[in-house]
Coordinates of C-alpha atoms in Angstrom, one line a residue:
Chain A
M29 CA -251.9 -10.6 209.1
K30 CA -249.6 -10.3 211.7
F31 CA -246.2 -8.7 212.9
S32 CA -243.8 -10.7 214.7
E33 CA -242.9 -9.1 218.2
E34 CA -239.5 -8.1 216.6
K35 CA -240.6 -6.4 213.8
L36 CA -243.3 -4.3 215.7
K37 CA -240.5 -3.1 217.4
K38 CA -239.0 -1.8 214.7
V39 CA -242.4 -0.2 212.9
N40 CA -242.9 1.4 216.3
E41 CA -238.8 2.8 216.0
I42 CA -239.9 4.3 212.9
I43 CA -242.9 5.8 213.5
A44 CA -241.2 7.5 216.2
R45 CA -238.5 9.0 214.0
Y46 CA -241.1 11.6 212.5
P47 CA -242.6 14.9 214.3
D48 CA -246.1 14.4 215.2
G49 CA -248.8 14.1 212.9
K50 CA -246.0 13.0 210.2
Q51 CA -246.1 9.2 210.9
K52 CA -246.9 9.0 207.0
S53 CA -242.9 9.1 206.1
A54 CA -243.4 5.7 207.8
L55 CA -245.2 4.4 204.9
I56 CA -242.3 3.0 202.6
P57 CA -240.6 1.6 205.4
I58 CA -243.0 -0.5 207.2
L59 CA -244.4 -1.6 203.5
H60 CA -240.9 -3.1 202.9
I61 CA -241.1 -4.7 206.3
A62 CA -245.1 -5.9 205.4
Q63 CA -243.5 -7.8 202.2
E64 CA -241.1 -9.6 204.1
E65 CA -243.1 -10.7 206.8
N66 CA -245.7 -11.7 204.1
N67 CA -243.9 -14.2 201.8
G68 CA -242.1 -11.5 199.5
W69 CA -246.1 -9.8 198.2
L70 CA -248.6 -7.6 199.6
D71 CA -251.7 -8.6 199.3
V72 CA -255.0 -6.2 200.7
T73 CA -255.3 -7.4 204.1
T74 CA -251.1 -7.3 204.8
M75 CA -251.9 -3.4 202.8
D76 CA -255.1 -2.6 204.8
H77 CA -253.4 -4.0 208.1
V78 CA -250.9 -1.3 207.4
A79 CA -252.9 1.9 206.7
I80 CA -254.6 1.5 210.5
M81 CA -250.9 0.8 212.2
L82 CA -250.2 4.4 210.4
N83 CA -253.9 5.9 210.6
I84 CA -254.4 6.8 207.3
L85 CA -256.8 5.2 204.4
P86 CA -256.0 1.8 202.9
I87 CA -256.6 4.0 199.6
E88 CA -252.9 5.7 200.7
V89 CA -251.3 2.9 201.0
Y90 CA -252.5 1.1 197.6
E91 CA -251.3 4.0 195.5
V92 CA -247.9 4.0 197.0
A93 CA -247.9 0.1 196.9
T94 CA -248.7 0.5 193.2
F95 CA -246.4 2.7 192.7
Y96 CA -242.7 1.5 193.5
S97 CA -241.7 -1.4 192.0
M98 CA -239.9 -3.2 194.6
F99 CA -243.2 -4.2 196.1
N100 CA -244.8 -6.8 194.6
L101 CA -248.5 -7.0 194.0
K102 CA -248.9 -10.6 193.7
P103 CA -247.4 -14.2 195.2
V104 CA -243.9 -14.6 194.2
G105 CA -241.3 -17.5 194.5
K106 CA -239.2 -18.2 197.6
H107 CA -236.5 -16.8 195.7
V108 CA -236.7 -14.0 193.1
F109 CA -233.7 -13.3 190.6
E110 CA -233.8 -9.8 189.6
V111 CA -232.1 -9.8 187.0
C112 CA -230.4 -6.0 185.4
R113 CA -231.3 -5.4 181.5
T114 CA -230.3 -1.6 181.0
G115 CA -227.7 0.0 179.0
P116 CA -224.1 -0.9 180.5
C117 CA -225.6 -4.2 181.6
M118 CA -226.7 -5.5 178.4
L119 CA -223.5 -3.9 177.0
N120 CA -221.8 -6.9 179.1
G121 CA -223.9 -9.2 178.2
S122 CA -227.3 -9.6 180.6
D123 CA -229.4 -10.8 177.5
D124 CA -227.7 -13.6 177.4
I125 CA -228.0 -14.5 181.0
I126 CA -231.8 -13.6 181.5
Q127 CA -232.2 -16.1 178.0
Y128 CA -230.0 -19.0 180.1
I129 CA -231.9 -17.8 183.2
K130 CA -235.3 -18.8 181.1
D131 CA -234.3 -21.8 179.8
K132 CA -232.8 -23.5 182.6
L133 CA -235.8 -22.8 184.8
G134 CA -238.4 -23.0 182.1
I135 CA -240.0 -19.4 183.0
N136 CA -241.0 -16.4 181.0
E137 CA -239.8 -13.1 183.0
G138 CA -242.2 -12.1 185.2
E139 CA -243.3 -15.8 186.0
T140 CA -242.9 -18.2 188.4
T141 CA -241.6 -21.8 188.7
S142 CA -244.1 -24.6 189.6
D143 CA -242.4 -25.1 192.4
G144 CA -242.9 -21.8 193.7
L145 CA -239.2 -21.6 194.3
F146 CA -237.9 -19.3 191.6
T147 CA -239.4 -16.1 190.2
L148 CA -237.3 -14.1 187.1
K149 CA -238.6 -10.3 187.6
P150 CA -236.8 -8.2 184.9
A151 CA -235.0 -5.2 186.4
E152 CA -234.0 -1.7 185.0
C153 CA -230.6 -0.4 186.6
L154 CA -229.6 -1.4 190.0
G155 CA -226.5 0.8 190.1
A156 CA -223.8 -2.1 189.8
C157 CA -222.7 -1.1 185.8
G158 CA -219.2 -1.8 186.6
Y159 CA -219.9 -5.4 187.8
A160 CA -221.9 -6.1 184.9
P161 CA -224.1 -8.2 184.2
M162 CA -225.6 -8.5 187.8
M163 CA -229.0 -9.7 189.5
Q164 CA -230.3 -8.5 193.1
L165 CA -231.1 -12.0 195.2
G166 CA -232.8 -10.9 198.6
K167 CA -230.8 -8.2 200.7
H168 CA -227.7 -8.8 198.2
Y169 CA -226.5 -8.4 194.5
R170 CA -224.6 -11.1 192.7
E171 CA -222.5 -9.7 190.2
H172 CA -220.1 -10.4 187.2
L173 CA -222.6 -13.2 186.3
T174 CA -221.5 -15.6 184.4
K175 CA -223.8 -19.2 183.1
E176 CA -221.3 -21.1 185.4
K177 CA -221.8 -18.4 188.0
V178 CA -225.9 -18.6 187.8
D179 CA -225.9 -22.3 187.8
L180 CA -224.0 -22.2 191.3
I181 CA -226.4 -19.6 192.4
I182 CA -229.5 -22.1 191.3
D183 CA -228.1 -25.0 193.4
E184 CA -227.7 -22.5 196.1
C185 CA -231.1 -22.0 196.3
R186 CA -231.7 -25.4 195.9
R187 CA -229.9 -26.8 198.3
N188 CA -231.2 -23.8 201.3
A189 CA -235.0 -24.5 200.1
A190 CA -234.2 -28.3 201.0
K191 CA -232.7 -27.7 204.0
N192 CA -235.3 -25.1 205.0
N193 CA -238.1 -28.1 204.5
Chain B
M106 CA -204.6 14.4 194.0
K107 CA -207.7 12.2 196.4
L108 CA -209.8 13.9 198.4
L109 CA -212.9 11.7 199.2
L110 CA -211.2 8.5 198.6
E111 CA -207.8 8.6 200.0
N112 CA -208.2 6.2 203.0
A113 CA -210.7 4.0 201.0
H114 CA -208.2 1.2 200.9
I115 CA -207.5 0.8 204.2
E116 CA -208.5 -2.0 206.1
G117 CA -211.7 -1.2 208.4
I118 CA -211.9 2.5 207.4
R119 CA -216.0 1.6 207.3
Y120 CA -215.4 1.3 211.5
Y121 CA -215.1 4.7 213.5
E122 CA -212.2 3.8 215.5
I123 CA -210.1 3.4 212.5
Y124 CA -211.9 6.3 210.5
R125 CA -211.2 8.4 213.9
K126 CA -207.6 7.3 213.5
H127 CA -207.0 8.4 209.8
G128 CA -208.1 11.8 210.7
G129 CA -211.8 11.2 210.8
Y130 CA -213.9 13.7 212.6
R131 CA -211.3 16.1 212.7
A132 CA -213.5 18.8 209.8
A133 CA -216.5 18.0 212.5
E134 CA -214.4 19.2 215.2
K135 CA -213.1 22.6 213.6
A136 CA -216.6 23.0 212.2
L137 CA -218.3 22.6 215.4
K138 CA -215.7 26.2 216.3
M139 CA -217.3 28.2 213.6
A140 CA -220.6 29.7 213.2
P141 CA -222.9 28.1 210.8
D142 CA -223.1 31.1 208.3
E143 CA -219.0 31.0 208.4
I144 CA -219.3 26.8 206.7
V145 CA -221.2 28.2 204.6
E146 CA -219.1 31.0 203.2
E147 CA -216.6 28.6 203.3
V148 CA -218.8 26.1 200.7
K149 CA -219.0 29.0 198.7
K150 CA -215.9 29.8 198.3
S151 CA -214.9 26.2 197.4
G152 CA -216.9 26.3 194.0
L153 CA -218.2 22.9 195.1
R154 CA -220.8 22.1 192.5
G155 CA -224.1 19.4 193.3
R156 CA -222.4 15.9 192.1
G157 CA -225.5 14.5 191.8
G158 CA -225.9 15.4 187.8
A159 CA -227.1 19.3 187.4
G160 CA -223.7 20.3 188.5
F161 CA -225.3 23.5 190.9
P162 CA -223.4 25.4 193.1
A163 CA -223.7 23.8 196.3
G164 CA -223.2 26.8 199.0
M165 CA -225.3 29.0 196.6
K166 CA -228.1 26.6 197.1
W167 CA -227.7 26.6 201.0
S168 CA -227.7 30.1 200.7
F169 CA -231.5 30.0 199.4
L170 CA -232.5 27.7 202.6
A171 CA -235.5 30.3 204.0
K172 CA -235.2 30.4 208.0
P173 CA -238.4 31.6 209.0
E174 CA -238.4 32.0 212.8
G175 CA -239.6 28.9 214.9
V176 CA -239.7 27.0 211.6
P177 CA -237.7 23.6 211.7
R178 CA -235.0 23.1 208.7
H179 CA -234.2 20.2 207.4
L180 CA -231.1 18.7 205.3
V181 CA -231.9 15.5 203.2
C182 CA -228.9 13.2 201.7
N183 CA -229.6 12.1 198.2
A184 CA -228.4 8.6 197.9
D185 CA -231.5 7.5 195.9
E186 CA -228.6 6.4 193.2
S187 CA -230.3 5.4 189.7
E188 CA -229.1 6.9 186.5
P189 CA -227.7 3.8 184.5
G190 CA -224.0 4.1 184.5
T191 CA -223.7 5.6 187.7
F192 CA -222.8 3.8 190.5
K193 CA -220.2 6.1 193.0
D194 CA -222.1 6.6 195.8
R195 CA -222.6 3.2 196.9
Y196 CA -219.2 2.8 197.1
L197 CA -218.6 5.7 198.6
M198 CA -221.5 4.5 201.0
E199 CA -220.3 1.2 201.7
F200 CA -216.6 1.9 202.2
L201 CA -216.2 4.8 203.5
P202 CA -219.9 5.4 205.7
H203 CA -218.3 8.0 208.1
L204 CA -217.0 10.4 205.9
L205 CA -220.8 10.5 204.7
I206 CA -221.7 11.0 208.2
E207 CA -219.4 13.3 209.2
G208 CA -220.2 15.4 206.0
L209 CA -223.9 15.3 207.0
L210 CA -223.0 16.7 210.8
I211 CA -221.2 19.2 209.6
S212 CA -223.8 20.6 207.0
S213 CA -226.6 19.4 209.0
F214 CA -224.8 22.3 212.1
A215 CA -224.6 24.4 208.9
L216 CA -227.8 24.6 208.0
G217 CA -229.8 24.1 211.2
S218 CA -231.2 20.6 210.8
N219 CA -232.1 18.8 213.5
L220 CA -233.3 16.3 211.8
T221 CA -231.8 14.8 208.5
F222 CA -232.5 11.8 206.7
I223 CA -230.3 10.1 204.5
Y224 CA -233.0 8.8 201.4
I225 CA -231.3 5.5 199.9
R226 CA -232.5 3.5 197.3
G227 CA -234.5 0.4 198.1
E228 CA -232.5 -1.9 196.3
Y229 CA -229.1 -0.6 198.2
A230 CA -230.6 -2.9 201.3
W231 CA -227.5 -4.3 202.8
I232 CA -225.7 -0.5 202.5
V233 CA -228.5 0.5 205.4
D234 CA -226.9 -1.6 207.7
V235 CA -223.7 -0.2 206.9
L236 CA -224.3 3.5 207.6
E237 CA -227.0 2.4 210.5
Q238 CA -223.9 0.7 212.2
A239 CA -221.7 4.3 211.6
I240 CA -224.3 6.2 213.0
A241 CA -225.0 4.3 216.4
E242 CA -221.0 4.8 216.5
A243 CA -220.7 8.3 215.8
K244 CA -223.7 8.7 218.5
T245 CA -222.0 6.2 221.3
N246 CA -219.2 8.9 220.6
G247 CA -220.9 11.9 221.1
W248 CA -221.1 13.2 217.3
L249 CA -224.7 12.6 216.8
G250 CA -227.5 13.1 219.4
K251 CA -227.9 15.6 221.9
N252 CA -225.4 18.6 222.8
I253 CA -223.1 17.2 220.2
Q254 CA -219.5 17.9 221.4
G255 CA -220.8 20.1 224.0
T256 CA -222.0 22.9 220.8
G257 CA -225.6 22.8 222.7
F258 CA -226.2 21.2 218.9
D259 CA -228.7 18.4 218.6
C260 CA -229.0 16.3 215.4
E261 CA -230.5 12.9 214.3
I262 CA -229.8 11.1 211.4
H263 CA -232.3 8.3 209.8
V264 CA -231.9 6.1 206.9
Q265 CA -235.0 5.2 205.0
R266 CA -235.2 3.2 202.0
G267 CA -237.0 4.1 198.1
A268 CA -238.6 1.3 197.1
G269 CA -237.6 1.2 193.2
A270 CA -237.9 3.9 191.7
Y271 CA -235.9 6.1 189.4
I272 CA -237.9 9.8 189.6
C273 CA -236.8 9.4 193.7
G274 CA -233.6 11.3 192.7
E275 CA -235.5 14.1 191.6
E276 CA -235.6 16.0 194.3
T277 CA -239.0 16.9 194.9
A278 CA -240.1 13.9 194.2
L279 CA -237.7 12.4 197.0
L280 CA -239.5 15.1 199.1
E281 CA -243.2 13.6 197.8
S282 CA -241.6 9.7 198.6
L283 CA -240.2 10.4 202.0
E284 CA -243.5 11.9 203.1
G285 CA -245.5 8.3 202.4
K286 CA -246.2 9.2 198.9
R287 CA -246.1 8.7 195.2
G288 CA -242.8 9.8 193.6
N289 CA -244.9 12.4 191.8
P290 CA -242.3 15.8 191.5
R291 CA -243.8 18.6 192.6
I292 CA -244.2 22.0 190.2
K293 CA -241.4 24.9 191.3
P294 CA -241.5 27.2 192.9
P295 CA -241.8 27.3 195.7
F296 CA -238.6 25.5 196.0
P297 CA -237.1 22.8 199.3
A298 CA -235.3 25.9 200.7
V299 CA -238.6 27.2 201.2
Q300 CA -241.1 25.0 200.8
G301 CA -239.7 21.2 201.2
L302 CA -240.1 18.4 203.5
W303 CA -243.6 18.5 205.8
L304 CA -243.6 22.3 203.7
R305 CA -241.0 22.8 205.7
P306 CA -237.4 24.7 204.2
T307 CA -234.9 21.8 203.3
V308 CA -232.3 21.0 201.5
V309 CA -231.1 18.1 199.2
N310 CA -227.8 17.3 198.3
N311 CA -226.0 14.2 196.9
V312 CA -224.0 11.7 198.9
E313 CA -220.8 13.0 197.1
T314 CA -221.6 16.9 197.6
L315 CA -222.1 15.9 201.4
A316 CA -218.8 13.9 201.7
A317 CA -217.1 16.6 199.7
V318 CA -217.9 19.3 202.9
V319 CA -215.5 17.5 205.0
P320 CA -212.0 18.0 202.8
I321 CA -213.2 21.5 202.2
M322 CA -212.9 22.3 205.9
N323 CA -210.0 20.3 206.5
I324 CA -208.1 22.6 203.6
G325 CA -210.2 25.3 203.4
G326 CA -212.8 26.4 200.8
E327 CA -209.8 28.6 198.8
A328 CA -207.5 25.7 199.0
Y329 CA -210.3 23.6 197.4
S330 CA -211.1 25.6 194.9
K331 CA -207.6 25.6 193.2
I332 CA -207.9 22.3 192.6
G333 CA -209.3 21.1 189.2
V334 CA -210.0 24.2 186.8
G335 CA -211.9 27.1 186.4
R336 CA -215.9 26.4 187.2
S337 CA -215.1 22.6 188.1
T338 CA -212.9 22.4 191.5
G339 CA -212.1 19.6 193.6
T340 CA -212.3 15.9 192.8
K341 CA -214.8 14.4 190.7
L342 CA -216.1 10.7 191.8
I343 CA -216.2 8.8 188.2
S344 CA -218.3 5.2 187.7
A345 CA -216.4 3.6 184.6
C346 CA -218.8 1.1 182.8
G347 CA -219.0 -0.6 179.7
N348 CA -216.9 -1.9 177.3
I349 CA -212.9 -1.4 179.4
N350 CA -211.1 -3.3 181.1
K351 CA -210.9 -1.9 184.6
P352 CA -214.6 -0.9 185.3
G353 CA -214.8 0.6 189.4
V354 CA -215.5 3.9 190.8
Y355 CA -212.2 6.5 190.5
E356 CA -211.6 9.7 191.4
I357 CA -210.4 12.8 189.3
E358 CA -208.8 16.0 189.2
M359 CA -211.4 17.8 186.5
N360 CA -208.4 18.7 184.5
L361 CA -207.7 15.1 183.5
S362 CA -208.0 14.6 179.6
V363 CA -211.0 11.8 178.4
E364 CA -208.2 10.1 176.1
E365 CA -206.3 9.6 179.1
F366 CA -209.2 8.5 181.6
I367 CA -209.9 5.9 179.2
Y368 CA -206.6 4.5 178.0
S369 CA -204.4 5.3 181.0
D370 CA -203.7 1.8 183.3
E371 CA -204.0 4.3 186.0
Y372 CA -208.0 4.2 185.4
C373 CA -210.2 2.4 183.0
S374 CA -207.1 0.7 181.2
G375 CA -208.2 0.9 177.5
I376 CA -211.0 -1.3 176.0
P377 CA -211.2 -5.5 176.3
K378 CA -209.4 -7.6 173.3
G379 CA -207.7 -4.2 171.5
K380 CA -211.5 -3.7 170.0
K381 CA -211.8 0.4 169.2
L382 CA -213.4 2.9 170.6
K383 CA -217.3 3.8 169.3
A384 CA -218.9 5.9 171.5
C385 CA -219.1 7.1 174.9
I386 CA -221.8 8.5 177.3
P387 CA -219.8 10.4 179.9
G388 CA -222.2 11.3 182.4
G389 CA -224.9 8.8 183.0
S390 CA -227.7 7.3 180.6
S391 CA -229.5 10.8 179.9
V392 CA -226.7 13.0 178.7
P393 CA -225.9 13.0 174.8
I394 CA -223.9 9.6 173.4
V395 CA -220.7 10.6 171.7
P396 CA -219.1 9.2 168.7
A397 CA -214.8 8.5 169.4
N398 CA -214.4 11.5 167.0
L399 CA -216.1 14.0 169.2
L400 CA -215.4 12.3 173.0
F401 CA -210.7 13.3 172.6
K402 CA -211.5 16.2 170.5
T403 CA -213.6 19.1 170.8
A404 CA -215.3 20.3 167.3
K405 CA -212.9 22.8 167.3
G406 CA -210.1 20.5 168.0
E407 CA -209.2 20.9 171.4
T408 CA -208.2 18.5 173.8
R409 CA -211.3 17.2 175.8
Y410 CA -211.3 17.0 179.5
M411 CA -213.4 15.5 182.4
N412 CA -214.9 18.5 183.3
Y413 CA -218.3 20.2 183.0
E414 CA -217.2 22.9 180.6
S415 CA -215.2 20.6 178.0
L416 CA -217.4 17.9 178.2
S417 CA -220.3 20.1 177.2
D418 CA -218.0 22.1 174.4
G419 CA -220.5 22.5 171.4
G420 CA -223.3 22.3 173.1
F421 CA -225.4 19.0 172.3
A422 CA -224.8 19.3 168.4
T423 CA -221.3 18.0 169.1
G424 CA -220.9 17.8 172.7
T425 CA -222.4 16.1 176.1
M426 CA -222.4 16.9 180.0
M427 CA -220.4 15.7 183.2
G428 CA -223.7 14.5 184.4
S429 CA -223.3 12.8 187.4
G430 CA -219.9 11.0 186.8
G431 CA -221.4 7.4 185.3
F432 CA -218.6 6.7 182.6
I433 CA -220.2 3.9 179.9
V434 CA -218.6 3.0 177.4
L435 CA -219.2 1.4 173.9
D436 CA -216.7 -0.9 171.6
E437 CA -216.8 -1.4 167.9
D438 CA -219.1 -4.4 167.9
Q439 CA -221.6 -2.8 170.1
C440 CA -225.6 -1.7 168.4
V441 CA -226.4 2.0 169.8
V442 CA -230.0 1.3 168.4
R443 CA -230.4 -1.6 170.6
H444 CA -228.2 0.5 173.7
T445 CA -230.6 3.0 173.2
M446 CA -233.9 1.1 173.2
T447 CA -232.7 -0.5 176.6
L448 CA -232.4 3.5 177.7
A449 CA -235.9 4.4 176.6
R450 CA -237.6 1.5 177.9
F451 CA -235.9 2.5 181.3
Y452 CA -237.3 5.7 180.9
N453 CA -240.6 4.6 179.9
H454 CA -240.5 2.0 183.2
E455 CA -239.6 5.1 185.1
S456 CA -241.9 7.5 184.3
C457 CA -243.9 9.1 186.7
G458 CA -247.2 9.2 184.6
Q459 CA -247.8 12.6 185.7
C460 CA -247.0 15.0 182.6
S461 CA -248.4 13.1 179.3
P462 CA -245.7 13.9 177.1
C463 CA -243.7 12.2 179.1
R464 CA -245.9 9.5 180.2
E465 CA -247.1 8.3 176.5
G466 CA -244.0 9.3 174.4
T467 CA -241.6 7.3 176.6
G468 CA -243.8 4.6 175.6
W469 CA -244.0 5.4 171.7
M470 CA -240.5 5.9 171.9
Y471 CA -239.3 2.7 173.3
K472 CA -242.3 0.6 171.5
I473 CA -240.6 2.5 167.7
L474 CA -236.9 1.8 168.7
K475 CA -237.9 -1.5 169.4
N476 CA -239.6 -2.1 166.0
I477 CA -236.3 -0.7 164.4
E478 CA -234.1 -3.0 166.5
Y479 CA -235.7 -6.0 165.7
G480 CA -236.4 -5.6 162.0
K481 CA -239.9 -4.1 161.8
G482 CA -239.2 -0.6 161.6
K483 CA -239.7 1.9 158.6
M484 CA -237.0 4.8 157.3
S485 CA -240.2 7.6 158.8
D486 CA -240.1 5.9 161.8
I487 CA -236.6 7.5 162.5
D488 CA -238.2 11.0 161.8
L489 CA -240.8 10.3 163.8
L490 CA -239.2 9.4 167.0
W491 CA -236.8 12.8 166.3
D492 CA -240.1 14.5 166.3
I493 CA -241.3 13.1 169.4
Q494 CA -238.0 13.5 171.7
G495 CA -238.6 17.3 171.1
K496 CA -241.6 17.8 172.0
I497 CA -241.4 16.0 175.4
E498 CA -237.8 18.2 176.2
G499 CA -239.2 20.9 177.8
N500 CA -242.6 19.9 178.3
T501 CA -242.8 18.3 181.7
I502 CA -242.5 18.6 185.1
C503 CA -239.9 17.7 186.1
P504 CA -236.3 16.8 183.9
L505 CA -237.1 13.1 183.7
G506 CA -238.6 14.2 180.3
D507 CA -235.6 15.9 179.2
A508 CA -233.4 13.0 180.1
A509 CA -235.9 10.3 178.4
A510 CA -235.4 12.9 175.3
W511 CA -231.7 13.6 174.8
P512 CA -230.5 10.3 175.0
V513 CA -232.6 9.2 171.9
A514 CA -232.1 12.5 170.2
A515 CA -227.8 11.7 170.4
A516 CA -228.2 8.6 169.2
I517 CA -230.1 9.9 166.1
R518 CA -227.8 13.2 165.9
H519 CA -224.7 10.9 165.3
F520 CA -225.9 7.7 164.5
R521 CA -228.5 7.9 162.1
D522 CA -226.8 5.5 159.1
E523 CA -227.2 3.3 162.1
F524 CA -230.7 3.2 162.5
E525 CA -231.0 3.1 158.6
W526 CA -229.0 0.1 158.6
H527 CA -231.3 -1.5 160.8
V528 CA -234.2 -0.5 158.5
T529 CA -232.7 -1.4 155.0
H530 CA -231.4 -5.3 156.4
P531 CA -234.6 -6.2 158.5
E532 CA -233.1 -10.0 158.4
E533 CA -230.0 -9.6 159.7
A534 CA -231.1 -7.2 162.5
Q535 CA -233.8 -9.3 163.7
T536 CA -230.8 -11.9 164.2
R537 CA -228.6 -9.4 166.2
N538 CA -226.0 -9.7 163.2
Y539 CA -225.2 -6.2 162.9
G540 CA -222.8 -6.0 160.6
L541 CA -221.6 -2.7 162.0
A542 CA -217.9 -3.4 161.1
H543 CA -217.5 -0.2 159.1
Y544 CA -217.9 1.5 162.5
A545 CA -214.5 0.2 163.6
E546 CA -213.5 2.9 161.1
P547 CA -212.7 6.8 162.7
L548 CA -216.2 8.2 162.3
S549 CA -215.8 10.9 159.5
T550 CA -218.7 12.4 159.0
V551 CA -221.0 14.1 161.9
T552 CA -224.3 15.7 160.5
V553 CA -224.8 18.2 162.7

């Protein structure tokens, strides 16, 4: 586990925000960066590395990583579909969208396709209730989802993956 | 009247030059010439109430801040917007980042915070970029950093991302998270105003609350207090969603009737396909659901308005709450049992696990609701649900327990026959063939 030069600079910038002795406050922001650097998930080696960077015990990292739902503790696909299914999204048809994705990709909630491209991760309210149904894909939201839109998103992900190979 | 979103439609208002051209940082100019305590007085006079959900008077919260000699104080902006139905802060931050930064600068100056944080929910990742760009611009133009506008006041603002935990919207859980820990709420007292971030005196306010400080400075606390009605002063952002024609974020004066809000073309524009209104959760998922017949009129037959007092008229028996302004509308074809089930799953997922009534109770409620919804429930399950919710409420360290109990209680209170229907019609329930057509008729009886 190693952070890129650019990310290491960002990490040090974040640690410098806090008063002396309060560097543990940087833990969650740094875990986000670590997860990005480690193919979207946190393994024990990565978490131990973060513990050393912040001069805290490994357990202090584990207890935080296991608490927050954005941290993945097992490998995920290249593209993680986090589809909201809470009240307002349900009222606007999120059940059908989730079923459609399951059928189309042949996976259940929490699973990854065998080519390692897609993971379906059910999510609870993401704060886009007026633009439902929706999902988070990487840094951005995809809103007003329809089956057609889901098809386009899947195609887009496949094209990107082909381009990068 | 719009005080917050007045300029939201202006192209490029996200950038400093354009924001400044349209009157931006004028409130900060004024505030920096005042004594910090004078600003606190103005906010007190305005009657501004916390916009995160609890509605506690902001000026009073500020005046509780302890000021021991030699101990730094902090302001923390709560941007962990996660209450289902609520997406107003996101809108404000995305389109008017400088309004929030200006509000934060004024508030930091008033409270004496040289190090201020915006704690934003982790999923709003792209908004972090918007805010950081605005902070950089403000710094370049002398509104942040050292010796701001020659006043000798220093202030840095940092944006910190959470990582997907609703509980971190509770202020002490937020502070734990900001300290790099699990989001387990603290036992109060001590309150954050005395021992908050790193055990230093801290004020935690919602995004909308802090943005509202800008118009309060511009027009004065007294003028602000005259907008709205009674103790519901100023304007409120409402995020409207569910089964309506025009979902979105609206800024309202709090003397608007609920009926006008739903049916007027200026706001939600009615319900799609001409369907009838069945129920509404007007203040985010935690507040009680109310059936149509109690939404437009109170039990006393008076018009219900979009404000703190009117929405809660009748208590939980026949009223609801203003909450965070997350306004969720259900049309006649929606199933209250299923909707409540998704909310119960939400609270079960989000319980931090610290207090057993909430940790265990939210799971039980979800399982029982799931059974009922999928046609596997018994009549006694409905009473069991009622019993469990009553044993969670009031028995936990933080209000998440109450927030999980109230939606279940209100659903049973007002829609018990729908729960019973699921039990007596298991096959239809399993295929989600709800047959709820009778709900299209006005609900005539409410069991209180």
